[in-house]
mmCIF file of C-alpha atoms (C1' of nucleotides) in Angstrom:
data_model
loop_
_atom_site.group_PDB
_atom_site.id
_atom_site.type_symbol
_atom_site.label_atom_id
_atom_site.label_comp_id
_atom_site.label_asym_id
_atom_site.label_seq_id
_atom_site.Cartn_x
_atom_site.Cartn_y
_atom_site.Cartn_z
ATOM 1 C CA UNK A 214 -18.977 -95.343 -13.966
ATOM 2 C CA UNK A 215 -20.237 -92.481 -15.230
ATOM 3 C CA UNK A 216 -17.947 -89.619 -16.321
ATOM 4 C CA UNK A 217 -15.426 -89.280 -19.212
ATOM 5 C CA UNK A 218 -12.215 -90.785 -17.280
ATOM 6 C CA UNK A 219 -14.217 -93.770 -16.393
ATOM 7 C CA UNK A 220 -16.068 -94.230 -19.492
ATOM 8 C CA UNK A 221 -13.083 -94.187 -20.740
ATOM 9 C CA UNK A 222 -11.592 -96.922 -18.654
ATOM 10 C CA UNK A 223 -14.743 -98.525 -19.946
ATOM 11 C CA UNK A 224 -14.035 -98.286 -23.124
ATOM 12 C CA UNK A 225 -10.114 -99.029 -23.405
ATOM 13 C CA UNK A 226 -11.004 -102.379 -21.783
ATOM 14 C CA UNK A 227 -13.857 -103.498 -23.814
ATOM 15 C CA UNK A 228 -11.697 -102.721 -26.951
ATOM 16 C CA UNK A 229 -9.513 -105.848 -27.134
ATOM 17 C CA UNK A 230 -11.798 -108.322 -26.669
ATOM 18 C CA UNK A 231 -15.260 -106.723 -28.436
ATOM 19 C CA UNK A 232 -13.250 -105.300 -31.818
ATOM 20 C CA UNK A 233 -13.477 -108.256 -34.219
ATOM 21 C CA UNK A 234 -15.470 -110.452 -32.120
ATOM 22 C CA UNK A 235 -19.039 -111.856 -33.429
ATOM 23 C CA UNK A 236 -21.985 -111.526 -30.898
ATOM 24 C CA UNK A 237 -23.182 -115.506 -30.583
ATOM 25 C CA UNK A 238 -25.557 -114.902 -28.027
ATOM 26 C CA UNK A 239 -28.282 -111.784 -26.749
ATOM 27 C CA UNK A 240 -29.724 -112.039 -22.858
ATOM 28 C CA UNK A 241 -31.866 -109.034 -21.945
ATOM 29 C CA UNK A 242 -33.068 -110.118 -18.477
ATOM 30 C CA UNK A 243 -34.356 -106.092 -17.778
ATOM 31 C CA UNK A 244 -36.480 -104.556 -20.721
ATOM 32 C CA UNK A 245 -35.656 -101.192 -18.443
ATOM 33 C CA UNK A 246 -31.935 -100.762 -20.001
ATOM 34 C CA UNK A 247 -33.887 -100.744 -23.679
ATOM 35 C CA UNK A 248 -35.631 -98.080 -22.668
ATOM 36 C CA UNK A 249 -33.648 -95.481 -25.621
ATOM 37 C CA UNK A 250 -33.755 -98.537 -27.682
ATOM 38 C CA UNK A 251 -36.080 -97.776 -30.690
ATOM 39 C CA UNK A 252 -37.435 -101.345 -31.806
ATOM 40 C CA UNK A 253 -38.711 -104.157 -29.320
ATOM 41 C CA UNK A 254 -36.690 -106.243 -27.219
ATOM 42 C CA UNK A 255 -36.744 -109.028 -29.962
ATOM 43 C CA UNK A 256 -35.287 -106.809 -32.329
ATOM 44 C CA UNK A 257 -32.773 -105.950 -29.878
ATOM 45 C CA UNK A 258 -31.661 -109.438 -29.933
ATOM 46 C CA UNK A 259 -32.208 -110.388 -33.520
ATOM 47 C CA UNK A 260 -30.664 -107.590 -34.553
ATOM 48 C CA UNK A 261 -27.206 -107.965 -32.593
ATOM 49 C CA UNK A 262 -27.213 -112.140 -32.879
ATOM 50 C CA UNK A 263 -24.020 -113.021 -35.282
ATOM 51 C CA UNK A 264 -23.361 -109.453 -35.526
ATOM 52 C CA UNK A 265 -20.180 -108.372 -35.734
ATOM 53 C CA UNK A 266 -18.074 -105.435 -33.739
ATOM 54 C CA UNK A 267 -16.016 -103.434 -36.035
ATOM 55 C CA UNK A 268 -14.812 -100.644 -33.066
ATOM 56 C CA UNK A 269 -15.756 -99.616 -29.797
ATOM 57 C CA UNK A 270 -16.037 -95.567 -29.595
ATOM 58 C CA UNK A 271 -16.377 -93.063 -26.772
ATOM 59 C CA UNK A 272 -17.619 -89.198 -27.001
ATOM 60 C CA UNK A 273 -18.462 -87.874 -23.362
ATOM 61 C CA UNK A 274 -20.113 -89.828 -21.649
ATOM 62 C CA UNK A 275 -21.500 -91.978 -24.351
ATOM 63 C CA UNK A 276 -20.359 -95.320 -25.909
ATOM 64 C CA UNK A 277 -21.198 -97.039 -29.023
ATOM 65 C CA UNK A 278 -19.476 -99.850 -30.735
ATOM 66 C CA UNK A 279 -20.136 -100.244 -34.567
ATOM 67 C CA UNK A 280 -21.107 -103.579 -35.998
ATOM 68 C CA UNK A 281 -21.753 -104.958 -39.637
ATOM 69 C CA UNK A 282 -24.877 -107.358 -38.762
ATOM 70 C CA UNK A 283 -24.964 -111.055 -39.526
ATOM 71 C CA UNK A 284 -24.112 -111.735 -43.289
ATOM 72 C CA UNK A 285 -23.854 -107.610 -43.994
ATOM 73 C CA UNK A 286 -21.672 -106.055 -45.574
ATOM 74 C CA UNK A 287 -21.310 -102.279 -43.939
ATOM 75 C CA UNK A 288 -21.701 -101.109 -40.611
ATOM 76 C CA UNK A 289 -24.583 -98.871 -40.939
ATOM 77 C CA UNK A 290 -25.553 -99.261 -37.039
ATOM 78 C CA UNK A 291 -24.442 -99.081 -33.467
ATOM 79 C CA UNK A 292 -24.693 -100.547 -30.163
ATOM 80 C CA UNK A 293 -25.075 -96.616 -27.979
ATOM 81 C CA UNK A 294 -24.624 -97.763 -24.750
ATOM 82 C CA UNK A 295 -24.985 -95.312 -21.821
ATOM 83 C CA UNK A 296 -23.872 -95.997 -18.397
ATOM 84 C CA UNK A 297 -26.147 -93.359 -16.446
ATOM 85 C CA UNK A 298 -25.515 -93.332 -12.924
ATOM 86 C CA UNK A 299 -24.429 -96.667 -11.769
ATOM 87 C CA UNK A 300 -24.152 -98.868 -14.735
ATOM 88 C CA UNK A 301 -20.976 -101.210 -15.515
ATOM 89 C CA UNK A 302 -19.460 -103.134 -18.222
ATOM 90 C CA UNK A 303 -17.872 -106.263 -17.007
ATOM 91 C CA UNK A 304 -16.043 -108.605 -19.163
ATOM 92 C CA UNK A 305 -15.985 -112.136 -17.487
ATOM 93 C CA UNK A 306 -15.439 -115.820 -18.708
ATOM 94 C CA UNK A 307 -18.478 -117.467 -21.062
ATOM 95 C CA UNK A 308 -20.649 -119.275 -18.490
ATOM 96 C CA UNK A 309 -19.949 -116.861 -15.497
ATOM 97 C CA UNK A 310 -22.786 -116.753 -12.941
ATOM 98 C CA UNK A 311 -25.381 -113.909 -13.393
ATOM 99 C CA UNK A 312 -24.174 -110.232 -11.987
ATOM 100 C CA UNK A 313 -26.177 -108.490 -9.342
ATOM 101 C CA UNK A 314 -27.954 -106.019 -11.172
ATOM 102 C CA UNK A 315 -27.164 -107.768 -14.445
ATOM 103 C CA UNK A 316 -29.318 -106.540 -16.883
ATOM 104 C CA UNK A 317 -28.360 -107.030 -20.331
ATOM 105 C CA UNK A 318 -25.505 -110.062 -21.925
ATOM 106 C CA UNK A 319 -23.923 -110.603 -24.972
ATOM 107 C CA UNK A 320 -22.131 -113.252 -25.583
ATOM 108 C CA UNK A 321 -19.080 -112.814 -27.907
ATOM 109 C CA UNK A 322 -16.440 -114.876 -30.012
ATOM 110 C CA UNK A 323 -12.849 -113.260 -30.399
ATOM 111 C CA UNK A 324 -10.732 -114.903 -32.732
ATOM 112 C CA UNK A 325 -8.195 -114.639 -30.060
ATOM 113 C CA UNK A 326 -9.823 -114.107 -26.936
ATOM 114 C CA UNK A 327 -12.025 -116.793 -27.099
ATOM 115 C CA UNK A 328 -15.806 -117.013 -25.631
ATOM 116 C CA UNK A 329 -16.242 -114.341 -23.555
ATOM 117 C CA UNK A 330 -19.278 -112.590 -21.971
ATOM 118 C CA UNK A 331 -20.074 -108.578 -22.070
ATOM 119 C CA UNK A 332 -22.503 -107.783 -19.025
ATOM 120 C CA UNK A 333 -24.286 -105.052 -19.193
ATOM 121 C CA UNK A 334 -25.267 -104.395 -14.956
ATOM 122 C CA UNK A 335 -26.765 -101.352 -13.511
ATOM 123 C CA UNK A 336 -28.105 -100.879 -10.402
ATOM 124 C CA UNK A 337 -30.290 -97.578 -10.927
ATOM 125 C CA UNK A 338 -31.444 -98.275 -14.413
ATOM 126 C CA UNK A 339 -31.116 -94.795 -15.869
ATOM 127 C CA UNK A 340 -28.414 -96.381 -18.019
ATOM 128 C CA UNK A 341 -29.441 -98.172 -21.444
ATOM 129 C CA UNK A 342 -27.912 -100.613 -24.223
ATOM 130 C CA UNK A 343 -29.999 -99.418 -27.614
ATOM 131 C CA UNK A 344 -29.177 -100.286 -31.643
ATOM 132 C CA UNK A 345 -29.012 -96.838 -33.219
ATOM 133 C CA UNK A 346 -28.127 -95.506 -36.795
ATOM 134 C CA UNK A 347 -25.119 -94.062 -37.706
ATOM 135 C CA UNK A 348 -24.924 -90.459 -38.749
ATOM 136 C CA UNK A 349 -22.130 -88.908 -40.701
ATOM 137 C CA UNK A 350 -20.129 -86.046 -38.540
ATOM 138 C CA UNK A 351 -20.825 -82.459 -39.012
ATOM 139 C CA UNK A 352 -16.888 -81.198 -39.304
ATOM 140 C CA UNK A 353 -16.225 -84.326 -41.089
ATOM 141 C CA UNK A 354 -13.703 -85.589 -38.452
ATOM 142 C CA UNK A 355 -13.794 -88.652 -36.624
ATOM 143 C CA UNK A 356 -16.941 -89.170 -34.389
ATOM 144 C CA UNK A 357 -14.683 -89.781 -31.417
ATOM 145 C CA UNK A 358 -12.080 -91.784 -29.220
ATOM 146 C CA UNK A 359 -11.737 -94.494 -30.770
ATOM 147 C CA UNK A 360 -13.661 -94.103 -33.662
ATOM 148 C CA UNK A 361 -11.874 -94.134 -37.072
ATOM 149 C CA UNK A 362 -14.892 -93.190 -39.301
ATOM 150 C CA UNK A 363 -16.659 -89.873 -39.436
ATOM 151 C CA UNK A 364 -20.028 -91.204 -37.970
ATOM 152 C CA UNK A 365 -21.745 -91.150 -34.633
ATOM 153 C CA UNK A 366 -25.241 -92.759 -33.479
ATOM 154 C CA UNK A 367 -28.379 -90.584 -33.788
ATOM 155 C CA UNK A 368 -28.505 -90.221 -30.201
ATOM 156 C CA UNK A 369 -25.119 -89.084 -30.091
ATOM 157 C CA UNK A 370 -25.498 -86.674 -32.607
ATOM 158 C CA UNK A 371 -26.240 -83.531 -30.453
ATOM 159 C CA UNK A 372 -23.273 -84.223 -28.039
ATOM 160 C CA UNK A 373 -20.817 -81.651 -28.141
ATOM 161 C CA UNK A 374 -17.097 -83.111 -28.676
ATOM 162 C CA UNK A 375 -15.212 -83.438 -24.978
ATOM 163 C CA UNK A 376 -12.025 -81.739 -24.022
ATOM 164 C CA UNK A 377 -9.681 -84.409 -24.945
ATOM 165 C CA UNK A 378 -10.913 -84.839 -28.539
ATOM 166 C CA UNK A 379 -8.099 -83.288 -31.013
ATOM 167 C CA UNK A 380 -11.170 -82.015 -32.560
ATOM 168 C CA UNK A 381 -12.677 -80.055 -30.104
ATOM 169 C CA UNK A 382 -13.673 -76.968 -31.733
ATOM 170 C CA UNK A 383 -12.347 -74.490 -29.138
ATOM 171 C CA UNK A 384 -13.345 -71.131 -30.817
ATOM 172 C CA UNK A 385 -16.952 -72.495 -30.567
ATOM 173 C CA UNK A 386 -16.171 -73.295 -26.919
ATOM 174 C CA UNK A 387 -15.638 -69.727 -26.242
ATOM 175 C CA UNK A 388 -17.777 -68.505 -28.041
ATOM 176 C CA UNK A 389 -20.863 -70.262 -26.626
ATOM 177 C CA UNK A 390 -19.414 -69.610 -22.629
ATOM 178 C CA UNK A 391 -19.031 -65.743 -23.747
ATOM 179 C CA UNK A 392 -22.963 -65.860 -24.567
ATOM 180 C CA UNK A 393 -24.109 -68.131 -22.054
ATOM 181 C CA UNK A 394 -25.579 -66.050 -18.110
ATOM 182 C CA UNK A 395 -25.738 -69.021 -15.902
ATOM 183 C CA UNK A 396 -23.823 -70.406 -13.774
ATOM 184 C CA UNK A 397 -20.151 -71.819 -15.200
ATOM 185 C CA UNK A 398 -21.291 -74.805 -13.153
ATOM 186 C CA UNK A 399 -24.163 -75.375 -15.266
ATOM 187 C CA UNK A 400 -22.392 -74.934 -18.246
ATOM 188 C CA UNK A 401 -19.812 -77.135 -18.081
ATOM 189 C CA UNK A 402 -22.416 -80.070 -17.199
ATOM 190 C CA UNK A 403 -24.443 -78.809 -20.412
ATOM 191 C CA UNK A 404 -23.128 -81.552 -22.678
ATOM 192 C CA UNK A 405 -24.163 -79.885 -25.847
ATOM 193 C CA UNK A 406 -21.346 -77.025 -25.047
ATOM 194 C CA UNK A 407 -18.815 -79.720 -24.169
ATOM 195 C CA UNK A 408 -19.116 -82.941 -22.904
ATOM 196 C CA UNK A 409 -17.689 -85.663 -20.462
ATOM 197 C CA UNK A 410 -17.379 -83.086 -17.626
ATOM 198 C CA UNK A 411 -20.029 -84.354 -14.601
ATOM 199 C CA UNK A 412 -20.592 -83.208 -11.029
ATOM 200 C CA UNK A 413 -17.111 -84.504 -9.646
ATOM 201 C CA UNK A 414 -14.952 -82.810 -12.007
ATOM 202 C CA UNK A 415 -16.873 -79.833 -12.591
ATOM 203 C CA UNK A 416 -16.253 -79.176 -9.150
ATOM 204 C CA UNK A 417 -12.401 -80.385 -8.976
ATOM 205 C CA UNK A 418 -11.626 -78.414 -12.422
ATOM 206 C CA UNK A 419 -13.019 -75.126 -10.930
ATOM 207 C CA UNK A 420 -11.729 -75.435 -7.678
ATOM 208 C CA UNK A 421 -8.101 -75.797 -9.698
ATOM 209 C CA UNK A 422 -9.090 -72.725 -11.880
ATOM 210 C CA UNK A 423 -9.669 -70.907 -9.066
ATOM 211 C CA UNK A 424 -12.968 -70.146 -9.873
ATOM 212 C CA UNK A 425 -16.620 -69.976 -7.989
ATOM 213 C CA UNK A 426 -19.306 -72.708 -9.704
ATOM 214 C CA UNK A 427 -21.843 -69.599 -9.297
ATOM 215 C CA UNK A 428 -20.185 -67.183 -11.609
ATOM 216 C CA UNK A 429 -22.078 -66.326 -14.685
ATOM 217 C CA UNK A 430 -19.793 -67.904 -17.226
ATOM 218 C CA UNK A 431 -20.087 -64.331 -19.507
ATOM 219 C CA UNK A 432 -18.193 -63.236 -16.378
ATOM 220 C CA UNK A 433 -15.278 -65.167 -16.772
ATOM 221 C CA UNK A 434 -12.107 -63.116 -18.819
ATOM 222 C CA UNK A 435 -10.713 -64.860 -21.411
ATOM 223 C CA UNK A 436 -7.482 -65.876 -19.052
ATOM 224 C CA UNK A 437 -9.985 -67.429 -16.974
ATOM 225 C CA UNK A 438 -11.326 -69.690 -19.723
ATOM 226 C CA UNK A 439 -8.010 -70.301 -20.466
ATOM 227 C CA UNK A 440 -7.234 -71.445 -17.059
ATOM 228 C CA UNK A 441 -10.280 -73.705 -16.190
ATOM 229 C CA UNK A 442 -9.824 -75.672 -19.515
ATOM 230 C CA UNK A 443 -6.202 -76.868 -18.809
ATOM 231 C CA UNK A 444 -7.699 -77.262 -15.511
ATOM 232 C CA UNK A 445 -10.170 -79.152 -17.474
ATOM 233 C CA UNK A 446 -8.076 -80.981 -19.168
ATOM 234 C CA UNK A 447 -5.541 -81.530 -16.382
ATOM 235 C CA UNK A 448 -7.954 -83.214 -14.270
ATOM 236 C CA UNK A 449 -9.362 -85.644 -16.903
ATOM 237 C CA UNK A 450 -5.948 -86.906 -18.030
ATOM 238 C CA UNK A 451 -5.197 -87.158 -14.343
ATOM 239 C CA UNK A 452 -8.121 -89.376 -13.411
ATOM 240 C CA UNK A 453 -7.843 -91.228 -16.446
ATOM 241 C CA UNK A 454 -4.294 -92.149 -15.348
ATOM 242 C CA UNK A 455 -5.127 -93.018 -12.337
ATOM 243 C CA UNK A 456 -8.070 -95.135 -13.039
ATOM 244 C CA UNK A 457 -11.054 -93.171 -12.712
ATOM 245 C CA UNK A 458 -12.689 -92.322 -9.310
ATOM 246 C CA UNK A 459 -14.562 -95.048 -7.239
ATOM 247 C CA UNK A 460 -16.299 -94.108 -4.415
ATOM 248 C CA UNK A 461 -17.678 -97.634 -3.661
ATOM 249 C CA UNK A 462 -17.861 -100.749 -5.434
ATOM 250 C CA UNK A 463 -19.994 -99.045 -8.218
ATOM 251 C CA UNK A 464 -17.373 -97.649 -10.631
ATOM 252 C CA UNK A 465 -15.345 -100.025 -11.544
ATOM 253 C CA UNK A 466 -13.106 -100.917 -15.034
ATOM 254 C CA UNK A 467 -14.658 -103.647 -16.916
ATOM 255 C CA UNK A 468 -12.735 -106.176 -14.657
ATOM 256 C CA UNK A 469 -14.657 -104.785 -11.319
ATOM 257 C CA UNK A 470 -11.511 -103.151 -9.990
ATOM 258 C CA UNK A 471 -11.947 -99.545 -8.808
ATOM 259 C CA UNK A 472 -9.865 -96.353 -10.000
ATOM 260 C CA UNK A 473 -7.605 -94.257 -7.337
ATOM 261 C CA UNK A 474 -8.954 -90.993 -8.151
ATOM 262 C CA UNK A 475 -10.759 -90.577 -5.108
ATOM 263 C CA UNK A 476 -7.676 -90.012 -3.428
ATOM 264 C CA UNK A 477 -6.764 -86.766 -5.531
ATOM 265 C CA UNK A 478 -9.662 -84.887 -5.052
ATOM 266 C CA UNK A 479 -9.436 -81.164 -3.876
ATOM 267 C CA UNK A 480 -12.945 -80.381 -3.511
ATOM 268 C CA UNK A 481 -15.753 -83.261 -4.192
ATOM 269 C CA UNK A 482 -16.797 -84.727 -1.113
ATOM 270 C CA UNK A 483 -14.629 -82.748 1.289
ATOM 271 C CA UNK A 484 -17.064 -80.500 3.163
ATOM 272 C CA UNK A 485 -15.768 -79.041 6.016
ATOM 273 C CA UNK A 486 -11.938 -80.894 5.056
ATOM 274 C CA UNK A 487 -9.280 -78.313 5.008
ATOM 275 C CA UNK A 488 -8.816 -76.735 1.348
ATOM 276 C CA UNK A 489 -5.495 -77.938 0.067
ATOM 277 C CA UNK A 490 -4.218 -74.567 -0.822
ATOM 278 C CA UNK A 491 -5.239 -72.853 1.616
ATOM 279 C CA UNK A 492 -6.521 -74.702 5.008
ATOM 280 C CA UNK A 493 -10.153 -72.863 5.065
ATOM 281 C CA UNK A 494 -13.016 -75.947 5.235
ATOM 282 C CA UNK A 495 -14.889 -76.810 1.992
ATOM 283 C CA UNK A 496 -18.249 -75.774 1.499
ATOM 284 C CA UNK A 497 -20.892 -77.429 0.004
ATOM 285 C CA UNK A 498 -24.092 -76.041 -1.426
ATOM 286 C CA UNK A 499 -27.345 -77.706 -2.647
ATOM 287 C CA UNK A 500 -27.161 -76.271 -6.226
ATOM 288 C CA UNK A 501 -29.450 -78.155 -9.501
ATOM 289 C CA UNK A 502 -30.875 -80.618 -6.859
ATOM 290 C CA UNK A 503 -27.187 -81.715 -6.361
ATOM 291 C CA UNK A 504 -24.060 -80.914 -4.805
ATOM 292 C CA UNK A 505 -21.466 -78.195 -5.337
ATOM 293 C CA UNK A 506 -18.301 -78.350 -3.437
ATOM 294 C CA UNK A 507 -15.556 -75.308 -3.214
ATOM 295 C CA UNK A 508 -13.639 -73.206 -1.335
ATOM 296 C CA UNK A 509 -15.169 -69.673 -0.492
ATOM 297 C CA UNK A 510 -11.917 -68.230 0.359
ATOM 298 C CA UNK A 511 -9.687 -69.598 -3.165
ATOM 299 C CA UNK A 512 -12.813 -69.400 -5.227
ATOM 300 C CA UNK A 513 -14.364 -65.701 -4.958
ATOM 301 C CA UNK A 514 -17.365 -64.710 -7.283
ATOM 302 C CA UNK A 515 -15.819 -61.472 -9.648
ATOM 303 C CA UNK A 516 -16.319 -58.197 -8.067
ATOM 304 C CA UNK A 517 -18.161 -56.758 -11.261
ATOM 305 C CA UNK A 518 -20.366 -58.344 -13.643
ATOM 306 C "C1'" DG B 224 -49.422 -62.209 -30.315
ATOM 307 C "C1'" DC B 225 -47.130 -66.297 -32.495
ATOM 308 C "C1'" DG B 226 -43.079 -69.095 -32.801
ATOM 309 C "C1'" DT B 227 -38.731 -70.274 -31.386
ATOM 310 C "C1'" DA B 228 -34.736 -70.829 -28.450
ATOM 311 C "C1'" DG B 229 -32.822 -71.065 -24.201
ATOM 312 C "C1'" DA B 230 -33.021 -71.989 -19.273
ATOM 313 C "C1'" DC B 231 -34.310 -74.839 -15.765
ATOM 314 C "C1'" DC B 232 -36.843 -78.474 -12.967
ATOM 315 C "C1'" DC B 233 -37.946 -82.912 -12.324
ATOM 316 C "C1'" DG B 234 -38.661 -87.703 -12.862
ATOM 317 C "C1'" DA B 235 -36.821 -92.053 -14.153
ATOM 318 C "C1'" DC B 236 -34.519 -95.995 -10.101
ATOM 319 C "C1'" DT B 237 -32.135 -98.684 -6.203
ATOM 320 C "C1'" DG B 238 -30.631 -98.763 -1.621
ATOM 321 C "C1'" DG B 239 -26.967 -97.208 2.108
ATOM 322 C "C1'" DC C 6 -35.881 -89.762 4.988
ATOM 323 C "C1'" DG C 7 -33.375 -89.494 1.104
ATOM 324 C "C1'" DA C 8 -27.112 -89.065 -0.072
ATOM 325 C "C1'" DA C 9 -25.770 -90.376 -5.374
ATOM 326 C "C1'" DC C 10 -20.310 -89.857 -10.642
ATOM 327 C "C1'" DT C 11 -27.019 -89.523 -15.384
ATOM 328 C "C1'" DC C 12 -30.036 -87.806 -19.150
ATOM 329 C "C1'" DG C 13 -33.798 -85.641 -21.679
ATOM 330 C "C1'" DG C 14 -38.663 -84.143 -21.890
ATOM 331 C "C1'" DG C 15 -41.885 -80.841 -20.415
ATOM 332 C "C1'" DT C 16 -42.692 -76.231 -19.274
ATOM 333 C "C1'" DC C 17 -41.837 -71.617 -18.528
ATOM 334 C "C1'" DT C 18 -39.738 -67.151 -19.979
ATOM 335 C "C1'" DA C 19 -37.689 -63.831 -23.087
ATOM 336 C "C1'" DC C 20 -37.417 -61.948 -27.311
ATOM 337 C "C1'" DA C 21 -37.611 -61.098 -32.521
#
DNA sequence: GCGTAGACCCGACTGG
DNA sequence: CGAACTCGGGTCTACA
């Protein structure tokens, strides 16, 4: 489920039943999705046993959900979890049969939700579950959705904030797209400029903008910045409302049912479809070993550079 | 030249 | 044979 609108989905529905509830249980059935973890599998497991989650926090791409361990007072660490390319969060009775791909478990106790179980499944592995410090913020602000103290996980610490964090420090935005030669593509999936934006919406928020994925992004005027981040913007809240996008079973909320986004989309994965503004077929270009998808005739490359 | 920062490629997987 | 919503480490280049 991997980018912002579905992490997010991720994260608004592991919220209810994972804040306040105390982990009785730890099942890591693939060492693979420990792989960012920094201690052993057993201290993976010790660790998290009769811990208890105090908030469950998104920035990007990433999740991590603060817990005081067993007996502790404050919560000093994290549970960073990152999806990668194909992992899920399901939430499903205590005692439900193991997931396909299933690779990680915790078993929780809400004090209203009951006994409930947290599966971690992936079917690619590059996703990973890991226990990681928490650092205090640099601007002192919350460390993200959800997040009511000023910390985020070590491995977190590097992300830039994502365009629908209040704290988004937009003059750096600009600033760092004024300096930056390569491709606006490449820049918006650079998540230490801003983060949450992937392949899909990269492509769907410059199509919007109007803007070619190949133009150098110290090409762009300031109106077009302006532009392609409520283009930016627009397109995240919009996929968040609708659920995410779900191409296949794969990306799905953390009760397996799949987002409507899909339908929406103006340019990712319409080669050769008519351009909704103006009728000329998609293109698609093999661009960072992946796909690009735009319209040559909406989206022109500026004249000068 | 050295050291550093930035840019970029590629590998890490499963499986339609 | 290799599509695919990921990340970061290694390596190369450019420059002070």
């Amino acid at each position: 489920m991997p980018e912002l609108p579905e992490v997010e989905v991720v994260r608004s529905g592991l919220a209810p039943a994972l804040v306040d509830a105390t982990v009785s249980a730890v099942t890591v059935h693939d060492a693979r999705a420990l792989t960012r973890h920094p201690g052993s599998v057993d201290d993976f497991e010790q660790s998290l046993r009769g811990a208890h989650v105090v908030a469950v926090c998104r920035r990007g791409k990433f999740l991590w959900m603060p817990f005081t361990p067993a007996g502790g007072s404050n919560a000093a660490r994290a549970v960073v979890a990152h999806l990668g390319m194909s992992g899920q969060m399901l939430l499903r009775f205590s005692g439900a049969p193991v997931e396909r791909h299933e690779r990680i478990r915790l078993d929780i106790d809400h004090p209203h939700h009951g006994a409930l179980a947290v599966v971690f499944a992936d079917q690619r592995t590059f996703g990973s579950l890991a226990l990681d410090p928490l650092l205090p913020t640099t601007d002192a602000a919350p460390g993200g959705f959800g997040a009511d103290e000023a910390t985020v996980p070590a491995q977190v610490a590097h992300i830039a904030r994502d365009p629908l964090d209040p704290a988004l420090d937009e003059t750096r935005l600009r600033r760092l797209w004024a300096r930056k030669r390569s491709a606006i593509k490449r820049v918006l999936l650079d998540q230490t400029v801003i983060s949450g934006i992937g392949n899909i919406y990269a492509d769907e928020a410059l199509w919007g903008a109007r803007i070619h994925p190949e133009t150098p992004a110290d090409a762009l005027s300031a109106r077009h910045v302006t532009r392609l981040l409520a283009e930016i913007r627009a397109v995240l809240d919009k996929a968040l409302a609708e659920g995410g996008t779900s191409f296949d079973a794969q990306y799905v909320n953390v009760n397996g049912q799949a987002g409507y986004f899909a339908h929406s989309l103006h340019a990712y994965g319409r080669t050769g479809a008519p351009c909704h503004r103006c009728g000329r077929p998609i293109a698609r270009v093999s661009f960072m070993n992946r796909s690009s998808h735009f319209c040559p005739s909406c989206q022109r490359m500026p004249r000068t550079r």
